[in-house]
Short mmCIF file of C-alpha atoms in Angstrom, two decimals:
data_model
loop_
_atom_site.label_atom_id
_atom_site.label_comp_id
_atom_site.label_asym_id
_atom_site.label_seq_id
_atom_site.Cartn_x
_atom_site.Cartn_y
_atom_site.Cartn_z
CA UNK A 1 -115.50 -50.89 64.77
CA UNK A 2 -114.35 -47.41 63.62
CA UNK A 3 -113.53 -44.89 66.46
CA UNK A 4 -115.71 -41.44 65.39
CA UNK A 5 -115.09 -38.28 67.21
CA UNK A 6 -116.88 -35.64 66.89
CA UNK A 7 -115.65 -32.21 68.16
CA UNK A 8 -118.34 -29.37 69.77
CA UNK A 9 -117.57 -26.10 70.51
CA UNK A 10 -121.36 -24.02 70.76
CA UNK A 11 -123.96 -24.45 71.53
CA UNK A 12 -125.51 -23.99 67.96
CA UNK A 13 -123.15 -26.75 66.67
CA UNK A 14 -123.98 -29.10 69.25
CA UNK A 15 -127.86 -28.45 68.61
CA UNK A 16 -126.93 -29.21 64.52
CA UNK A 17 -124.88 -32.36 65.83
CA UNK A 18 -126.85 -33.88 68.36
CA UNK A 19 -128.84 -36.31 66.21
CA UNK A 20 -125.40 -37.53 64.16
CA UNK A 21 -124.13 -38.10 67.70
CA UNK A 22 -127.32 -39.88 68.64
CA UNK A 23 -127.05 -42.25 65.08
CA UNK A 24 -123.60 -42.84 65.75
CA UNK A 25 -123.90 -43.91 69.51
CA UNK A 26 -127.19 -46.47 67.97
CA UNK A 27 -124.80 -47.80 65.24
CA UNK A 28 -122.99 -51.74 65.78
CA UNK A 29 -120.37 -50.37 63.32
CA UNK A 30 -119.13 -47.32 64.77
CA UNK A 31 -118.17 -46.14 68.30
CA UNK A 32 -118.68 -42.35 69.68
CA UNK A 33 -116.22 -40.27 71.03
CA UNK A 34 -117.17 -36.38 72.04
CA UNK A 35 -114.74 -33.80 72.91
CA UNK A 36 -116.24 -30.35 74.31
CA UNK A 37 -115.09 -27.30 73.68
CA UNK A 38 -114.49 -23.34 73.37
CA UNK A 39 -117.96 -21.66 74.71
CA UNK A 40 -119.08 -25.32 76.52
CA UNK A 41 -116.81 -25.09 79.08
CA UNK A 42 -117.38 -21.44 80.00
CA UNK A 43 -118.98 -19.87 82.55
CA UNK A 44 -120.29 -16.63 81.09
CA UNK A 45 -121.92 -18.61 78.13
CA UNK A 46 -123.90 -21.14 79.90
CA UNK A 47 -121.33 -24.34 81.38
CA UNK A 48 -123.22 -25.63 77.92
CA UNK A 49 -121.36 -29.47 78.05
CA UNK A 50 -123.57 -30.00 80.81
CA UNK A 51 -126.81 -30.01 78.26
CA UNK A 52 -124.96 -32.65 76.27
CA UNK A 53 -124.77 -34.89 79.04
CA UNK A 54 -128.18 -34.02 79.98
CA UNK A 55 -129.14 -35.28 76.86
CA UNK A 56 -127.81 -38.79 77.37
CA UNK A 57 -123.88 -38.69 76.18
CA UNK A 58 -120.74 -38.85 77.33
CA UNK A 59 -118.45 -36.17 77.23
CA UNK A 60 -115.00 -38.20 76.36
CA UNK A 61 -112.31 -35.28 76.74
CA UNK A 62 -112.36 -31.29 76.94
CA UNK A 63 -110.61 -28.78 75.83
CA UNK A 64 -109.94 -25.54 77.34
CA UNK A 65 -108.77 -23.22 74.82
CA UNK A 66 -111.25 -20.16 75.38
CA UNK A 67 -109.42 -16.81 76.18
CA UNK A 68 -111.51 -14.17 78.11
CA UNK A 69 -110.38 -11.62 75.64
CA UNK A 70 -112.56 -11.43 72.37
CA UNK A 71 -109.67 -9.05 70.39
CA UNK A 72 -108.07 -10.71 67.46
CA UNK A 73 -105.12 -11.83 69.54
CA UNK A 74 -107.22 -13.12 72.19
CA UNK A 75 -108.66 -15.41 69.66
CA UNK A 76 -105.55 -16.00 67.46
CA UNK A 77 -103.97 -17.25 71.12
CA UNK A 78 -107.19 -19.21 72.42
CA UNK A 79 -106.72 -21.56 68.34
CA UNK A 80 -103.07 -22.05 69.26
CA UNK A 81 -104.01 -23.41 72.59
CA UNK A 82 -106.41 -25.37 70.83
CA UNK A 83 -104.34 -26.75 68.26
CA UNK A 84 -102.20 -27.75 71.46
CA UNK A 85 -104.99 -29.40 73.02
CA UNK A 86 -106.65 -31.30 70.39
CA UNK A 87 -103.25 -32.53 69.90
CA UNK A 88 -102.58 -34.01 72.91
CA UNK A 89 -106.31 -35.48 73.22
CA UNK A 90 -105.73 -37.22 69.62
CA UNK A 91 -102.56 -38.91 70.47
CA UNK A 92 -104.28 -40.14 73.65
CA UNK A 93 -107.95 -41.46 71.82
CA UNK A 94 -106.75 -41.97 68.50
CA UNK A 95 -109.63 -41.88 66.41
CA UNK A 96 -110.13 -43.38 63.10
CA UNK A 97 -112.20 -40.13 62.22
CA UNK A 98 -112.68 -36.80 63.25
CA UNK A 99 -116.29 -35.53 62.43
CA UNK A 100 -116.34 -31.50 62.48
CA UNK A 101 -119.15 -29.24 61.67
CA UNK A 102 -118.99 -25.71 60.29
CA UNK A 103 -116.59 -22.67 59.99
CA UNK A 104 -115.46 -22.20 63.70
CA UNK A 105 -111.86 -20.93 64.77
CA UNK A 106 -112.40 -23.97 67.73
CA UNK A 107 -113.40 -26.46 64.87
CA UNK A 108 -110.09 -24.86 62.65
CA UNK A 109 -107.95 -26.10 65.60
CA UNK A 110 -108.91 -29.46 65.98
CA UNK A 111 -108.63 -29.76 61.93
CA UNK A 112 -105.28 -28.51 61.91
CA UNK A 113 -104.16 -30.92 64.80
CA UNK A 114 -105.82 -33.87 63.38
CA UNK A 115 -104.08 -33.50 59.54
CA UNK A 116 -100.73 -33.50 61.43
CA UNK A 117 -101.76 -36.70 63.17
CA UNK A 118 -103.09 -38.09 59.94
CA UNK A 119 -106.51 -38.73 61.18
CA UNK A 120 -108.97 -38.43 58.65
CA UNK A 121 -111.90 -35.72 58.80
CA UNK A 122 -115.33 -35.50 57.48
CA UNK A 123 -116.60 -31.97 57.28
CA UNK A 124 -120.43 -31.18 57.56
CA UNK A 125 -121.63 -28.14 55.86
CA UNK A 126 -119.08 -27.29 53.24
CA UNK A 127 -119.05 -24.77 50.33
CA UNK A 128 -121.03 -22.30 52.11
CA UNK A 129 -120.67 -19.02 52.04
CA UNK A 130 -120.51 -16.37 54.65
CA UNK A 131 -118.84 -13.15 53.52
CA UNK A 132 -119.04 -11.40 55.86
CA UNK A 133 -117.05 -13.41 58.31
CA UNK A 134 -113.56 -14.64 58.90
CA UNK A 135 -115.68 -17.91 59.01
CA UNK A 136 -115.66 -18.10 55.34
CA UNK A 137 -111.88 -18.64 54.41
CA UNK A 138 -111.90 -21.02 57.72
CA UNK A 139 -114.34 -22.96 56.13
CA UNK A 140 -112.68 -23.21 53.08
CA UNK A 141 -109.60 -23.92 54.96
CA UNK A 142 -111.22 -27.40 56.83
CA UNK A 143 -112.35 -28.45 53.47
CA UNK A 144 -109.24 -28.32 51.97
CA UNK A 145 -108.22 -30.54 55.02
CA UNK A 146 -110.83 -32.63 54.90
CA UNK A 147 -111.36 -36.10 52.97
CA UNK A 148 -115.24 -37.11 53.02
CA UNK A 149 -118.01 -34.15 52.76
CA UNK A 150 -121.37 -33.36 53.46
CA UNK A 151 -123.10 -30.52 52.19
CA UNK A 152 -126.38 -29.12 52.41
CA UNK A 153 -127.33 -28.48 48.80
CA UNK A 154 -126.69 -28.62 45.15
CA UNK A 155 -124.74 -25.76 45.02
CA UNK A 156 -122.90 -26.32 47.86
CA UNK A 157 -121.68 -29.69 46.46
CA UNK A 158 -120.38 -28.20 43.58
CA UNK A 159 -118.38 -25.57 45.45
CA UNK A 160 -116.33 -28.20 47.41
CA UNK A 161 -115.73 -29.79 44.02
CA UNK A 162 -114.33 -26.64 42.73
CA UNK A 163 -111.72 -26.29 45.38
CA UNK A 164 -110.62 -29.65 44.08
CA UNK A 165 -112.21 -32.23 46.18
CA UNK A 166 -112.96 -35.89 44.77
CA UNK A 167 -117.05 -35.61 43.34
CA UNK A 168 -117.18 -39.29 45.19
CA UNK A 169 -116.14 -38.13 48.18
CA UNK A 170 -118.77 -34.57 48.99
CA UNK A 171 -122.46 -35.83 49.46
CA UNK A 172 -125.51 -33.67 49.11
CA UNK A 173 -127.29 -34.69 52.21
CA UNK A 174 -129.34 -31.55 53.27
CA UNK A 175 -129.05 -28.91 56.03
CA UNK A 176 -128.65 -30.71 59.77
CA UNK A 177 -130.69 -28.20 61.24
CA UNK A 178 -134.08 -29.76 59.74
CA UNK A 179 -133.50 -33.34 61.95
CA UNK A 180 -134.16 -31.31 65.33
CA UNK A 181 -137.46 -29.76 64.37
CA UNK A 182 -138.53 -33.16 63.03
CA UNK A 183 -137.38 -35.50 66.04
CA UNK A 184 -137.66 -33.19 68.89
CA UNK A 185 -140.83 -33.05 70.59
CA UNK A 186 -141.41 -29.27 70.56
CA UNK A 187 -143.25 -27.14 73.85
CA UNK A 188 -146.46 -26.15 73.39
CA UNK A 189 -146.81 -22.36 73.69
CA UNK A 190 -148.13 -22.47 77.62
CA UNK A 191 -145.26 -25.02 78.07
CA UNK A 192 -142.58 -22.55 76.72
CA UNK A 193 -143.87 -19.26 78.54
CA UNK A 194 -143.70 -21.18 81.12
CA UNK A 195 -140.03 -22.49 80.57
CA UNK A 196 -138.93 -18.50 80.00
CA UNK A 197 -140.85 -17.27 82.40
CA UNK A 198 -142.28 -14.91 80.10
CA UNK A 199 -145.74 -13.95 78.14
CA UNK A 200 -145.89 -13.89 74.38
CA UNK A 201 -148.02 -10.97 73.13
CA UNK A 202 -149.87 -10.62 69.52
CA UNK A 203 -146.51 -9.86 67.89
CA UNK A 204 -143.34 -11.78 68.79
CA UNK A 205 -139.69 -11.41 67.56
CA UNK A 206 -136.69 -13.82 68.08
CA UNK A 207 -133.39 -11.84 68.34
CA UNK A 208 -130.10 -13.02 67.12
CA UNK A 209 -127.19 -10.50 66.48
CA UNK A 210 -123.47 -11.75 66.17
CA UNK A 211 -120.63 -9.67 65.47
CA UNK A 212 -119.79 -9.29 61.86
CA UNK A 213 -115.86 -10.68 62.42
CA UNK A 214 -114.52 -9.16 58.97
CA UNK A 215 -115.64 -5.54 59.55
CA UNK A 216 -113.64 -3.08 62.02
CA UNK A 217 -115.76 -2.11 65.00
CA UNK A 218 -118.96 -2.37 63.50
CA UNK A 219 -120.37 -4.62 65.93
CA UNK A 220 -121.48 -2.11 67.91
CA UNK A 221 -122.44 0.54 65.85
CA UNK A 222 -125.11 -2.13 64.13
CA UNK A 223 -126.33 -3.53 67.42
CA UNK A 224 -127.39 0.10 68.19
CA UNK A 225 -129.24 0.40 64.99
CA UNK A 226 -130.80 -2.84 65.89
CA UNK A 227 -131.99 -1.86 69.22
CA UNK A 228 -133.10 1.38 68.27
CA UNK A 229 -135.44 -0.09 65.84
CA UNK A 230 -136.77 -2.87 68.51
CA UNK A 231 -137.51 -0.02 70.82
CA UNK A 232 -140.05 1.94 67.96
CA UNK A 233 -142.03 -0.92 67.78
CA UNK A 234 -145.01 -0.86 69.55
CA UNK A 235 -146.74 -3.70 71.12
CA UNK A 236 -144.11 -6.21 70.38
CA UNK A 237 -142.64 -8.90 72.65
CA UNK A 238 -138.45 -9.76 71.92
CA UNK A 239 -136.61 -12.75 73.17
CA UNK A 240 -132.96 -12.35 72.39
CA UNK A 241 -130.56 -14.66 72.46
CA UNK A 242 -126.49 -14.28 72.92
CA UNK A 243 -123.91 -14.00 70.30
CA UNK A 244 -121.16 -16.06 70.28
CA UNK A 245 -117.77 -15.67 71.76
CA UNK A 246 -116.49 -13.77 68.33
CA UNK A 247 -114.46 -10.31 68.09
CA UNK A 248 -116.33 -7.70 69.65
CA UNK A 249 -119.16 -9.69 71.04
CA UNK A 250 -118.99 -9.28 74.80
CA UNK A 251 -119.25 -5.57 74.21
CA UNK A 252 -122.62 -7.14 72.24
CA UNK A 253 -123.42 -8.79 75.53
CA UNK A 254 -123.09 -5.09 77.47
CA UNK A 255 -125.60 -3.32 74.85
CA UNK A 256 -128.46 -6.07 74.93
CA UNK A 257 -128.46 -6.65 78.69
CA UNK A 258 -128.93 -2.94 79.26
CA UNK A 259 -131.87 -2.78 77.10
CA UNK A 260 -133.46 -5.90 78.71
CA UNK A 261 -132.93 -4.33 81.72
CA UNK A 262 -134.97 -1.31 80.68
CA UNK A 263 -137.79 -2.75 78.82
CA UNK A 264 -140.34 -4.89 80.08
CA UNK A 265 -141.36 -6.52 76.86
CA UNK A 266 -137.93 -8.46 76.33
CA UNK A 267 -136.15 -10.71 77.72
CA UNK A 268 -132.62 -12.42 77.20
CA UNK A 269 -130.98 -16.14 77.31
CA UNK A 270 -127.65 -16.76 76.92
CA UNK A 271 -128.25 -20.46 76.02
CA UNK A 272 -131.94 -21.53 75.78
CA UNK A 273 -131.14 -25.07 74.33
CA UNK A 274 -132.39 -25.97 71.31
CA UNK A 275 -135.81 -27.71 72.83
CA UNK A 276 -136.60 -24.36 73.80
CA UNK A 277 -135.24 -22.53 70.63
CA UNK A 278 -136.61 -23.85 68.23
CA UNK A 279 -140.34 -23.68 70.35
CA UNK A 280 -139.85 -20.22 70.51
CA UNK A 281 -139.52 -20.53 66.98
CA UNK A 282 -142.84 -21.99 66.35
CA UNK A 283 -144.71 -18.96 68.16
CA UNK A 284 -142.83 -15.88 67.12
CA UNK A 285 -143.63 -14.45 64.03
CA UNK A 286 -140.07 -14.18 62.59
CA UNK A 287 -136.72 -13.92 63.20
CA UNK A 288 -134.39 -11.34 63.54
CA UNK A 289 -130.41 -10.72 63.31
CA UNK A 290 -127.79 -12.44 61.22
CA UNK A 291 -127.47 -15.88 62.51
CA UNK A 292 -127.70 -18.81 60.41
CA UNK A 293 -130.64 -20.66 62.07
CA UNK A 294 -132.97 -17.72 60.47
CA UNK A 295 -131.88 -19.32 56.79
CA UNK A 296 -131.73 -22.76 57.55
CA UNK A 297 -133.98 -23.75 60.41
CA UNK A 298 -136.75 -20.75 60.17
CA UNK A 299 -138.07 -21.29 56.63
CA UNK A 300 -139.36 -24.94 57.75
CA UNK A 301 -141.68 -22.71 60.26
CA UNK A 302 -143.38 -20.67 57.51
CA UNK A 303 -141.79 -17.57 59.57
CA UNK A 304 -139.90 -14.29 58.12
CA UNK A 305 -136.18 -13.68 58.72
CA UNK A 306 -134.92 -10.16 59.01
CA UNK A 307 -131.34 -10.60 57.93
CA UNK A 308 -129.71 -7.93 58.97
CA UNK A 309 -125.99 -6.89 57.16
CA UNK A 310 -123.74 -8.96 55.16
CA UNK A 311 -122.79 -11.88 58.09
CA UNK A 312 -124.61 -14.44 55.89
CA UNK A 313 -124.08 -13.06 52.53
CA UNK A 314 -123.67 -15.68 49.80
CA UNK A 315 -125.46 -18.35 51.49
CA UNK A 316 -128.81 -19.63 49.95
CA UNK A 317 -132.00 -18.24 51.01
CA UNK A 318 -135.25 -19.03 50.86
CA UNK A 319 -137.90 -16.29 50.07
CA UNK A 320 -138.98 -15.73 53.67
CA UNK A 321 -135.53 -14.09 54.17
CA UNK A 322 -135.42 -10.34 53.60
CA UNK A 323 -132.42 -8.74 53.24
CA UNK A 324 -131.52 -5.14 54.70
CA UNK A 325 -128.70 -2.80 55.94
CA UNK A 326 -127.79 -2.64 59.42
CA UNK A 327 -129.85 1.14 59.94
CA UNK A 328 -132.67 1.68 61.99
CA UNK A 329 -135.39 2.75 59.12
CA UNK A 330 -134.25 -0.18 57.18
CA UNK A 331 -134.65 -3.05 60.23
CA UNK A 332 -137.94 -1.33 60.64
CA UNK A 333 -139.11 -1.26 57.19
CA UNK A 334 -138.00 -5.39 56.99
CA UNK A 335 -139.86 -6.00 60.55
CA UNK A 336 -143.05 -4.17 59.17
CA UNK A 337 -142.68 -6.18 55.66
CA UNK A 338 -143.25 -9.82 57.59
CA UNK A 339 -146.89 -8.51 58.67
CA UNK A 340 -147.89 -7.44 55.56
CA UNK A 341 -150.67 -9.92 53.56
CA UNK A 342 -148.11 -10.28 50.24
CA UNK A 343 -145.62 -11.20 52.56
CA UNK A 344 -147.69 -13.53 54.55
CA UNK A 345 -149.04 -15.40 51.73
CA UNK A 346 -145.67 -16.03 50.39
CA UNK A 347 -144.61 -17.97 53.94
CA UNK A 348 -147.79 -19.84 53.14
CA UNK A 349 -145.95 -21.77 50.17
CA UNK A 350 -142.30 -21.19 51.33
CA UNK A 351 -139.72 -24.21 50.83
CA UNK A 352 -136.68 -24.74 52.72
CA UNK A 353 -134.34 -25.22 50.29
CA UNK A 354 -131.59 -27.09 53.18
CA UNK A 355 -134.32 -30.09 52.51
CA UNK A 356 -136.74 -31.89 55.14
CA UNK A 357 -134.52 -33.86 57.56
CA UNK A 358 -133.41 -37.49 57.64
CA UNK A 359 -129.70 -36.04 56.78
CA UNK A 360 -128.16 -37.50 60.15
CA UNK A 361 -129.20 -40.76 59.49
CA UNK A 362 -127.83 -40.58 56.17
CA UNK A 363 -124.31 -39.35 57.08
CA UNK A 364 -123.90 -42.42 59.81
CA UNK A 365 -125.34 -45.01 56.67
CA UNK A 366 -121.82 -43.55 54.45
CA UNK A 367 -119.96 -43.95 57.19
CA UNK A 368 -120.40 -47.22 58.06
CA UNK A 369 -120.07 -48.04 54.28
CA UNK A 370 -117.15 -46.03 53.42
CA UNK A 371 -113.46 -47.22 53.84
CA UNK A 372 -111.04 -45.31 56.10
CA UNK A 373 -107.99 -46.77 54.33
CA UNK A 374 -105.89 -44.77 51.97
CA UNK A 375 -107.26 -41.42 52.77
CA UNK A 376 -104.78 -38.97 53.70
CA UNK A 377 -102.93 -38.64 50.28
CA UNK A 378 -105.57 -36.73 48.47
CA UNK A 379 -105.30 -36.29 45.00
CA UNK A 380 -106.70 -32.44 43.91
CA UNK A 381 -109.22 -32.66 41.58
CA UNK A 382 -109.41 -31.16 38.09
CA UNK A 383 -112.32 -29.48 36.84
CA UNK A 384 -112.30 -30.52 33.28
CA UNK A 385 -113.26 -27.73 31.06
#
């Protein structure tokens, strides 16, 4: 039986992961090992391991390696502590593969620790692109460290295979986020008010704003934009949710709990859980921000996406994404597009283009199948042109 362990470090990850996990833990070929991490085992951003086990798992180690400073040494000190940790966990569970999802400075630790102990690692969502984001060339980084691959789209596939990786090895499988709308058993809208303890009104917006990591104290500069535009609309009800625990983002944190606190048609989660996100999805009429659920997961809602800035530029969009610059008129102008009947009958006919589920159950299926043997000496592979 091979020894999988998967590594979670937000609560977005875990929400993309939690059907693999479930697949994995089903399987009579593989056994499940979960190690929690970064924003999980914090305080200020929920305790979120504790939804994990809610949902039926078992937490198998943890790793403490957030810092309570978000500077760039905060963070460069909280992935050496990781590196240390995962290390330590590794020699103790040695796994016969580490599963890691993403672009994540936790996730970047755990890589790094597991290529010196020559575990092998299969990396979920490769060959994106994020420019905007010291994500991207840690992305890059973990598939360059990684031997088996599973991307979301065509593209993406052939993106890992231009930084060299074996074409029989990276496996167009779709986006992750799709399996959660399709297996979870979504809140009808009393059922969610209810759960939030607030009423929806005839227009509804889903806030997400993270900080833009490669740009120099800009963070809060576009958050301002951002709630300057919220507070011109009229008659409009916003949910936000909390960034993550990037550069800059607790002074994110400040800024959107003082405008809660001052306007009665909002209201703010730090964690909602992805039973309840992805409900609130299903009722609001689009989403707004720059995280990544408003290009993967949104589009299967027939629902606009503001994306705001350049924090997901270069990944794939579908056409119920509009694009605009972090400045008041232009959030505006985006927000007022979604309501518009051109714009509505194009969500009528939209198509995700990170597929229609079923990708978890595919990724345990190669698993099973594949060999672990012989892995670690990669050969780089040669575009022929």
């Amino acid at each position: 039986m091979k020894k999988i362990c998967i590594v979670t470090g937000t609560r977005a990850e875990y929400g993309l992961l939690r059907w693999v996990m479930q697949e994995i833990k089903d399987s009579k070929r593989l056994e499940l090992k979960i190690i929690a991490t970064g924003m999980h085992l914090s305080p200020e951003f929920g305790l979120t391991y504790k939804d994990i086990q809610s949902d039926g798992f078992k937490i198998n180690s943890k790793v403490e390696m957030l810092m309570s400073s978000d500077t760039p040494l905060g963070i460069t000190k909280s992935i050496s502590l990781g590196v240390s940790g995962f290390g330590e966990v590794f020699n103790r569970m040695k796994p016969d593969l580490l599963l890691i999802l993403g672009d994540r400075y936790e996730v970047l630790s755990a890589a790094i620790a597991a290529t010196i102990a020559r575990i092998p690692i299969a990396h979920l969502h490769g060959g994106e692109l994020t420019e905007g984001l010291i994500d991207d060339p840690i992305r890059h980084s973990i598939t360059k460290m990684s031997h088996f691959h599973f991307v979301a789209t065509e593209e993406y596939k052939k993106r890992v295979i231009q930084l060299g990786e074996n074409p029989k090895k990276v496996f167009n499988l779709g986006g992750l986020g799709i399996d959660n709308i399709k297996k979870l058993n979504l809140l009808n809208k009393k059922e969610f008010e209810k759960s939030i303890n607030f009423k929806l009104g005839d227009k509804n917006l889903l806030v997400t704003f993270h900080p833009v990591t490669l740009e120099k104290n800009t963070s809060k500069d576009q958050i301002n934009e951002l709630l300057s535009a919220l507070e011109a609309l009229s008659d409009t009800k916003v949910i936000f949710t909390m960034p993550n625990a990037d550069t800059e983002g607790r002074a994110l944190f400040k800024l959107i709990n003082s405008y809660v606190a001052n306007d009665k048609n909002s209201c703010v989660f730090t964690s909602m859980g992805q039973l309840r996100y992805l409900s609130c999805m299903r009722y609001v009429d689009a989403v707004v921000g720059n995280s990544s659920s408003g290009l993967i997961e949104a589009p299967s809602f027939r629902i606009g996406t503001v994306n705001i800035g350049d924090r997901q530029r270069g990944r794939i969009k579908a056409k119920s994404v509009i694009d605009c610059k972090p400045k008041k008129s232009e959030i505006i102008k985006a927000i007022n597009k979604i309501y518009t009947p051109s714009f509505k009958k194009i969500l009528h006919n939209i198509k995700n283009p990170y597929g229609s589920g079923g990708t978890s159950k595919r990724i345990v299926s190669i698993l099973e199948k594949q060999s672990l043997n012989d892995l670690i000496k990669k050969k780089f592979y040669d575009i022929k042109t």
